[in-house]
Amino acid sequence: FIVKDSTDNDLSFLQKMAQADIDEGLYSRQLYVIDHDAMRRMGKADVLIAGMRGLGVEIAKNVILAGVRSVTIQDEGVVQWRDLSSQFYLKEADLGQNRALCSEKQLSSLNVYVRVSAWTNKLDEDFLSKFQVVVLTNSPLEEQLHVGAFCHSNNIKFIVADTRGLCGQLFCDFGESFEVRDTNGETPVSAMIAHISKDNPGIVTCTDEESHEFTDGMFVNFSEIQGMTELNSYGPIEIKVRGSYSFSICDTSNFSEYVKGGVVTEVKQSEILSFKPLNVALDEAIRDPGLVEMTDYGKTQRHLSLHLAFQALHRFTQKYSRAPHPRSQAGAEELVAITKELCKDAKFDELDEDAVRQLSLVASGDLAPVSAFIGGLAAQEVVKACSGKFTPLRQWLYFDALECLPQENDGVLSEDACAPVSYNRYDGQISVFGSAFQDKLKKQNYFLVGAGAIGCELLKNFALIGLGAGEGGNITVTDMDSIERSNLNRQFLFHSKDIGRLKSEVAAESVKEMNPYMNITAHQNRVCPETEEVYTHSFYSNLDGVAAALDNVDARVYLDQCCVRNKKPMLEGGTLGSKGHTLVVVPHLTESYGPSTSGGQKAIPICTLKNFPHRIEHTLQWARDQFEGLFKQTAENVNNFLSDPTFVDRTVARGDVEAVEILEGVYRILGEEWPQNWADCVSWARRQWETLYNNQIKQLLHCFPRDQVTSSGLPFWMGAKRCPDPLTFDTNNTTHMDFIVAAANLYGQIYGITGSRNRADIQSILQGIKVPEFTPKSSVKIAVTDQELKEENEERKEEVNGCRQSKQLINASQYSTGNPHNSSPSINIL
C-alpha cells in the first residue's frame, strides 16, 4: 500500500503506521508489564534470527508479537521431514524448499507493525552490522565464536540458543556496558507512613496493616507528608531497613515536626552491566559458576557438566558431520571421552558422566516442547536487550528434562526403536522416545479448557507432538470467548480476520493446518457446575488427561476437583506479567491445585475495599466487584428467579446476610429499576454515579469526620486510611461522562435496549434528570475492620427470617403496570 504524507512524499503503509505512537488496543496487556518508554525503545530495534528450525521460529514468533521494528529470519537450509517435529509453519508441501522463505509469510501475518524479511545467504559482517540484536540458533560453535566476536566489538547484543533432544542451552552477551533501566519490572514498592522521627538518621515507621517490602539500598521518594514537608521535595533517599515496619533515612533532626500522613515510594535505579564475549565466557563458566544460571538448583553439577558436553557435541559433529545416532551406546561413550578431555583442560573433576551419556542418546532429537521453552526464554532476552527492562541472563543457562527418559534397565528404548522412519513428521520425537511411544501419543484423548494465550501454545505443541492425531485419539477444546483485537498480541493462532469469531473454533482450524492429521473437537462451554450434564462422568472416563489454560482461580479449583473426582491427571499453567507457573496434578499421588495452594496473592480485607482503599490494586478489585455485581450477578439472580420456582427457598436456606441482599436486588430489578427505554438507562447510570462517588463518601465522612480521633487520641484518618472527597458530577468532565456512557450502554444491553455513544444526546438526557438530594444518616454504622463487619452481619441475620415474604412481593411486582418482563422470560448477562 502507498499513502501520501503532507509533503507529498511516498510512504509505505507500514512506515506510516510505524510513525504513530504505540497501538494500545493491540498491546494493552503487554503494556501492563512493559511500559510505554520500553515499548518505544523496542519499536526502534532491528533483530536478526538465524536458523528457522523449531527453535528459531519460536523465537521469531515471540519477538514479532512483542513488537520490535523489524525481524529478519535467516536460513540457508531446506525443509526436511524431521523439521516438521517442531517447526509449526512448515508443511509437507514445503519439503526441499528454503526454511526461511517458507516461514516468512506466516510470521509476517503475526504483527502488522513489524517488518519481517527472509535472508537465504551466509552471515557476513556487512549484513550483521545492520542489526541491534543478533540471535543464532542450532549453529556450529565456529560460527558462534566468529559472530559473537564481531557483535561484542560492535556493541550488537548477541544471543546463542540451542536445543538437543531433552536439553537446551542459552547464552547472552550484551556488551561491555549495558544499561538496565528497571532491574525487575515490578511495580515500585510503596507504603503508608505512620511516623517519622526527628533524628540522625531519621526513622520512618510504616503503618502496621502489613510489613513493608523495602530492602537495604533502595532509593525512595516521599509525598503527602503533613508537618515534615521538607521530605516531600527532598529527592531520592537511600534507606536502610531496621525492621518489618521501619527503616532509616537521612538526617531529619533539623526538619519540621512530623504531623501525619504520607506515602513512601521506591524510585527505580538503573544499573550498568558488563558482559564477557563468548570466547571468554566459554572457558570461564567452569571457574566462575556464577556465569551459569540454574533452571533447577538441584542440578548444579549436571548443568556444569552439560556446559562441557555441549562443547563436546560440537567437536563430535565437526568430526562426523552429524550428531550421535539415537540410543547409540558407542556414540555415547565417545562423547563422554571427548568431554573428559575438556574436563582436563578446564580442571573440572566433578563430571556427571551419566548426564553426558543421556545427552548423547537424545542429541539427535528435536522436541517441540523443549524448543518452545528455550525459545520463550531466548525471546525474553531479546525483549530485555531491546527495551532495557528486566535483568538479562548472566550469561549461560542450561536446561534438561532427562528425567523424562525411562530407566535404562526398562529395556524400552533401543537403536532400532528410535531409528528415523521414512517420510515421518515425528522423526525428531521418535529419536528420543521411540516409535511405540509415538503410537501411544496418537491414541490419547485430551480435554483442553481454555484457548487463550496458554491454550494456543498448548494446542500448537499438541499438534507438533501428534497428541490425539491417530485412530481413536482426539482433543476436545472448549472456550466460550470470542476473539478480540487485544488477543492478537499473544494468542498467535488468531489474526485480524478472526476478530469476533469463537476462539475454540479458530484455534482448532489453525492447528489442523499445522498438522492435518489432528483429531480435534471445538466446544464453546464454560466448565462449571451448570455444564455438568455435558462434561459428565462418562465424558471424563474416556479421557487420558486434562490441560487447564484458565485465567482465574475459581475455574482452576473447580476443574481440579473434577479431575480428582474422576481420577484424571491435570496439567495446569498460568502467567502473571513476566511470571509463570506450571503444576502437574495426579490424583491421589501429587498435591492437587485446590484452594489451599491457589493463593499467590494476598487477600484484600472487605472493609478496605469498600471504605478505605489506599493502593491501586484496591481500586481495581473494587471496580471489578462493582462490574460483576451490577452487570452479571444480579442478572443471573433474576433469571434464576424467573426460571426456578425453588430459587427463593434455596437462597433463604443459606441463612446469611447475602441472601437478603440477593433478594432485595431481584425485587428492585423486577420493580422500580426495570428500564422502559434508553433514557431510563442513562438515568440509572447517573444515579449510580451519584451513589458511588458522592453519597457513599458523604456517608463515610458523616460516620468518620475529617477531625475524627481514635480512642487512643490519634487521628482516625492517618496511615492507610486516606480521607476521601465526594465528587460533584460535571457533564464537561470527560471521566465523569465516560462512566455514564459505559454504564448506561451496559445496563441497556442487559435489558435488550439499544444504546448510544453520542455524548451530546446523552448530555441532553442528563439535563432532564433530577437526582434526589442525599442526607447522611446517623443510624448507619460502617465497619472499620472485617471482624466488625462479621459481627454486624450476625446481627442482621434476623432479616433472613423475613425473606420468604420477599417472594410474594417479587411475584406481585411481575404484574405491576409497565413492567415488560412478563413477556420477556430472561435478561442478558454480561
Short mmCIF file of C-alpha atoms in Angstrom, two decimals, residues 252-448:
data_model
loop_
_atom_site.label_atom_id
_atom_site.label_comp_id
_atom_site.label_asym_id
_atom_site.label_seq_id
_atom_site.Cartn_x
_atom_site.Cartn_y
_atom_site.Cartn_z
CA THR A 252 15.91 14.73 59.80
CA SER A 253 16.92 16.46 63.05
CA ASN A 254 16.63 19.93 61.50
CA PHE A 255 13.32 19.26 59.75
CA SER A 256 9.87 20.27 60.98
CA GLU A 257 7.93 18.02 63.33
CA TYR A 258 6.06 15.19 61.63
CA VAL A 259 2.28 15.61 61.98
CA LYS A 260 0.60 12.85 59.98
CA GLY A 261 0.11 11.11 56.67
CA GLY A 262 2.49 10.48 53.84
CA VAL A 263 3.39 7.88 51.27
CA VAL A 264 6.86 6.48 50.65
CA THR A 265 7.54 5.06 47.20
CA GLU A 266 10.52 3.26 45.70
CA VAL A 267 12.48 5.10 42.99
CA LYS A 268 13.84 2.64 40.44
CA GLN A 269 17.59 2.94 39.84
CA SER A 270 19.29 1.93 36.61
CA GLU A 271 22.24 -0.48 36.65
CA ILE A 272 25.19 -0.87 34.29
CA LEU A 273 26.17 -4.46 33.49
CA SER A 274 29.29 -5.74 31.75
CA PHE A 275 29.27 -8.96 29.72
CA LYS A 276 32.12 -11.21 28.67
CA PRO A 277 32.45 -12.19 25.00
CA LEU A 278 31.61 -15.78 24.07
CA ASN A 279 35.20 -16.98 23.73
CA VAL A 280 36.00 -15.78 27.26
CA ALA A 281 32.70 -16.86 28.87
CA LEU A 282 33.05 -20.31 27.30
CA ASP A 283 36.22 -21.01 29.30
CA GLU A 284 35.40 -19.09 32.48
CA ALA A 285 31.99 -20.68 33.13
CA ILE A 286 33.61 -23.64 34.92
CA ARG A 287 35.95 -21.47 37.00
CA ASP A 288 33.17 -18.96 37.74
CA PRO A 289 29.91 -20.91 38.23
CA GLY A 290 28.15 -17.55 38.71
CA LEU A 291 28.16 -17.28 34.93
CA VAL A 292 25.81 -20.28 34.74
CA GLU A 293 22.24 -19.61 35.91
CA MET A 294 20.11 -22.50 37.08
CA THR A 295 16.68 -23.63 35.91
CA ASP A 296 16.81 -26.30 38.63
CA TYR A 297 19.01 -25.75 41.66
CA GLY A 298 19.09 -29.48 42.29
CA LYS A 299 21.11 -29.94 39.10
CA THR A 300 24.04 -27.57 39.63
CA GLN A 301 26.78 -30.07 38.84
CA ARG A 302 24.77 -31.55 35.97
CA HIS A 303 24.47 -28.15 34.30
CA LEU A 304 28.21 -27.50 34.60
CA SER A 305 28.73 -30.93 33.02
CA LEU A 306 26.32 -30.02 30.24
CA HIS A 307 28.35 -26.86 29.58
CA LEU A 308 31.30 -29.07 28.64
CA ALA A 309 29.13 -31.73 26.99
CA PHE A 310 27.63 -29.19 24.56
CA GLN A 311 31.17 -28.21 23.53
CA ALA A 312 31.97 -31.91 23.10
CA LEU A 313 28.90 -32.26 20.86
CA HIS A 314 30.25 -29.54 18.60
CA ARG A 315 33.52 -31.46 18.29
CA PHE A 316 31.65 -34.70 17.60
CA THR A 317 29.51 -33.02 14.94
CA GLN A 318 32.55 -31.42 13.32
CA LYS A 319 34.24 -34.84 13.13
CA TYR A 320 31.26 -36.84 11.80
CA SER A 321 29.07 -34.11 10.26
CA ARG A 322 26.19 -35.37 12.39
CA ALA A 323 25.07 -35.78 15.99
CA PRO A 324 25.44 -39.17 17.72
CA HIS A 325 22.89 -41.69 16.46
CA PRO A 326 19.79 -42.11 18.65
CA ARG A 327 20.40 -44.52 21.55
CA SER A 328 23.90 -45.36 20.23
CA GLN A 329 26.00 -46.63 23.13
CA ALA A 330 29.18 -46.30 21.08
CA GLY A 331 28.38 -42.69 20.30
CA ALA A 332 27.64 -42.03 23.97
CA GLU A 333 30.98 -43.41 25.14
CA GLU A 334 32.83 -41.37 22.53
CA LEU A 335 31.05 -38.20 23.66
CA VAL A 336 31.99 -38.98 27.27
CA ALA A 337 35.64 -39.40 26.20
CA ILE A 338 35.65 -36.02 24.39
CA THR A 339 34.03 -34.36 27.41
CA LYS A 340 36.68 -35.83 29.73
CA GLU A 341 39.39 -34.24 27.59
CA LEU A 342 37.66 -30.88 28.00
CA CYS A 343 37.47 -31.51 31.76
CA LYS A 344 41.24 -31.84 31.95
CA ASP A 345 41.75 -28.51 30.20
CA ALA A 346 39.15 -26.84 32.42
CA LYS A 347 40.45 -28.59 35.59
CA PHE A 348 36.93 -29.80 36.32
CA ASP A 349 36.80 -33.08 38.25
CA GLU A 350 33.08 -33.39 39.03
CA LEU A 351 31.82 -34.54 35.65
CA ASP A 352 28.37 -36.15 35.64
CA GLU A 353 29.12 -38.90 33.11
CA ASP A 354 25.56 -40.26 33.16
CA ALA A 355 24.21 -36.87 32.12
CA VAL A 356 26.69 -36.73 29.23
CA ARG A 357 25.69 -40.24 28.11
CA GLN A 358 22.00 -39.38 28.25
CA LEU A 359 22.62 -36.19 26.28
CA SER A 360 24.35 -38.23 23.60
CA LEU A 361 21.48 -40.73 23.40
CA VAL A 362 18.93 -37.96 22.69
CA ALA A 363 21.11 -35.31 20.99
CA SER A 364 19.75 -36.02 17.51
CA GLY A 365 16.19 -35.45 18.71
CA ASP A 366 14.12 -32.32 18.10
CA LEU A 367 11.29 -31.82 20.60
CA ALA A 368 8.65 -29.11 20.19
CA PRO A 369 8.12 -28.53 23.95
CA VAL A 370 11.85 -28.02 24.56
CA SER A 371 12.06 -25.63 21.60
CA ALA A 372 9.05 -23.75 22.98
CA PHE A 373 10.66 -23.41 26.42
CA ILE A 374 14.13 -22.34 25.25
CA GLY A 375 12.55 -20.21 22.52
CA GLY A 376 10.41 -18.40 25.07
CA LEU A 377 13.43 -17.67 27.26
CA ALA A 378 15.52 -16.51 24.30
CA ALA A 379 12.75 -14.20 23.07
CA GLN A 380 12.50 -12.67 26.54
CA GLU A 381 16.24 -11.95 26.40
CA VAL A 382 15.68 -10.21 23.06
CA VAL A 383 12.99 -8.06 24.73
CA LYS A 384 15.44 -7.21 27.52
CA ALA A 385 18.15 -6.32 25.01
CA CYS A 386 15.81 -4.02 23.06
CA SER A 387 13.96 -2.39 25.97
CA GLY A 388 16.48 -2.17 28.80
CA LYS A 389 13.84 -3.62 31.10
CA PHE A 390 14.47 -6.63 33.38
CA THR A 391 17.89 -8.01 34.30
CA PRO A 392 19.38 -10.10 31.46
CA LEU A 393 20.75 -13.61 31.75
CA ARG A 394 24.31 -13.55 33.17
CA GLN A 395 25.43 -15.29 30.91
CA TRP A 396 24.80 -19.05 30.46
CA LEU A 397 21.68 -21.09 31.13
CA TYR A 398 21.23 -24.84 30.75
CA PHE A 399 18.03 -26.84 30.89
CA ASP A 400 17.43 -30.55 30.87
CA ALA A 401 14.43 -32.83 31.26
CA LEU A 402 16.42 -36.07 31.19
CA GLU A 403 14.18 -37.44 33.94
CA CYS A 404 11.55 -37.92 31.19
CA LEU A 405 13.51 -40.90 29.88
CA PRO A 406 12.63 -44.40 31.11
CA GLN A 407 15.13 -46.16 33.36
CA GLU A 408 17.93 -47.86 31.43
CA ASN A 409 17.02 -51.29 32.77
CA ASP A 410 13.46 -50.95 31.42
CA GLY A 411 14.71 -52.02 28.02
CA VAL A 412 12.01 -49.94 26.32
CA LEU A 413 14.30 -47.90 24.06
CA SER A 414 16.83 -49.22 21.58
CA GLU A 415 18.61 -48.01 18.46
CA ASP A 416 16.02 -49.76 16.29
CA ALA A 417 13.07 -48.33 18.26
CA CYS A 418 14.43 -44.77 17.91
CA ALA A 419 15.71 -45.00 14.35
CA PRO A 420 14.28 -42.49 11.84
CA VAL A 421 11.22 -43.64 9.91
CA SER A 422 10.94 -42.80 6.22
CA TYR A 423 8.65 -39.84 5.50
CA ASN A 424 7.62 -39.35 9.14
CA ARG A 425 6.86 -35.89 10.56
CA TYR A 426 7.55 -37.14 14.10
CA ASP A 427 11.17 -38.30 13.50
CA GLY A 428 12.59 -35.67 15.87
CA GLN A 429 10.45 -37.06 18.68
CA ILE A 430 10.87 -40.73 17.82
CA SER A 431 14.65 -40.22 18.11
CA VAL A 432 14.13 -39.51 21.82
CA PHE A 433 11.16 -41.61 22.94
CA GLY A 434 10.84 -44.32 20.28
CA SER A 435 8.11 -45.27 17.82
CA ALA A 436 5.95 -47.16 20.37
CA PHE A 437 5.65 -44.03 22.48
CA GLN A 438 4.65 -42.05 19.38
CA ASP A 439 1.89 -44.54 18.62
CA LYS A 440 0.61 -44.17 22.16
CA LEU A 441 0.56 -40.36 21.88
CA LYS A 442 -1.58 -40.56 18.75
CA LYS A 443 -4.26 -42.54 20.60
CA GLN A 444 -4.58 -40.12 23.52
CA ASN A 445 -7.86 -38.36 24.34
CA TYR A 446 -7.28 -35.00 25.98
CA PHE A 447 -9.51 -32.18 27.21
CA LEU A 448 -8.12 -28.64 26.92
#
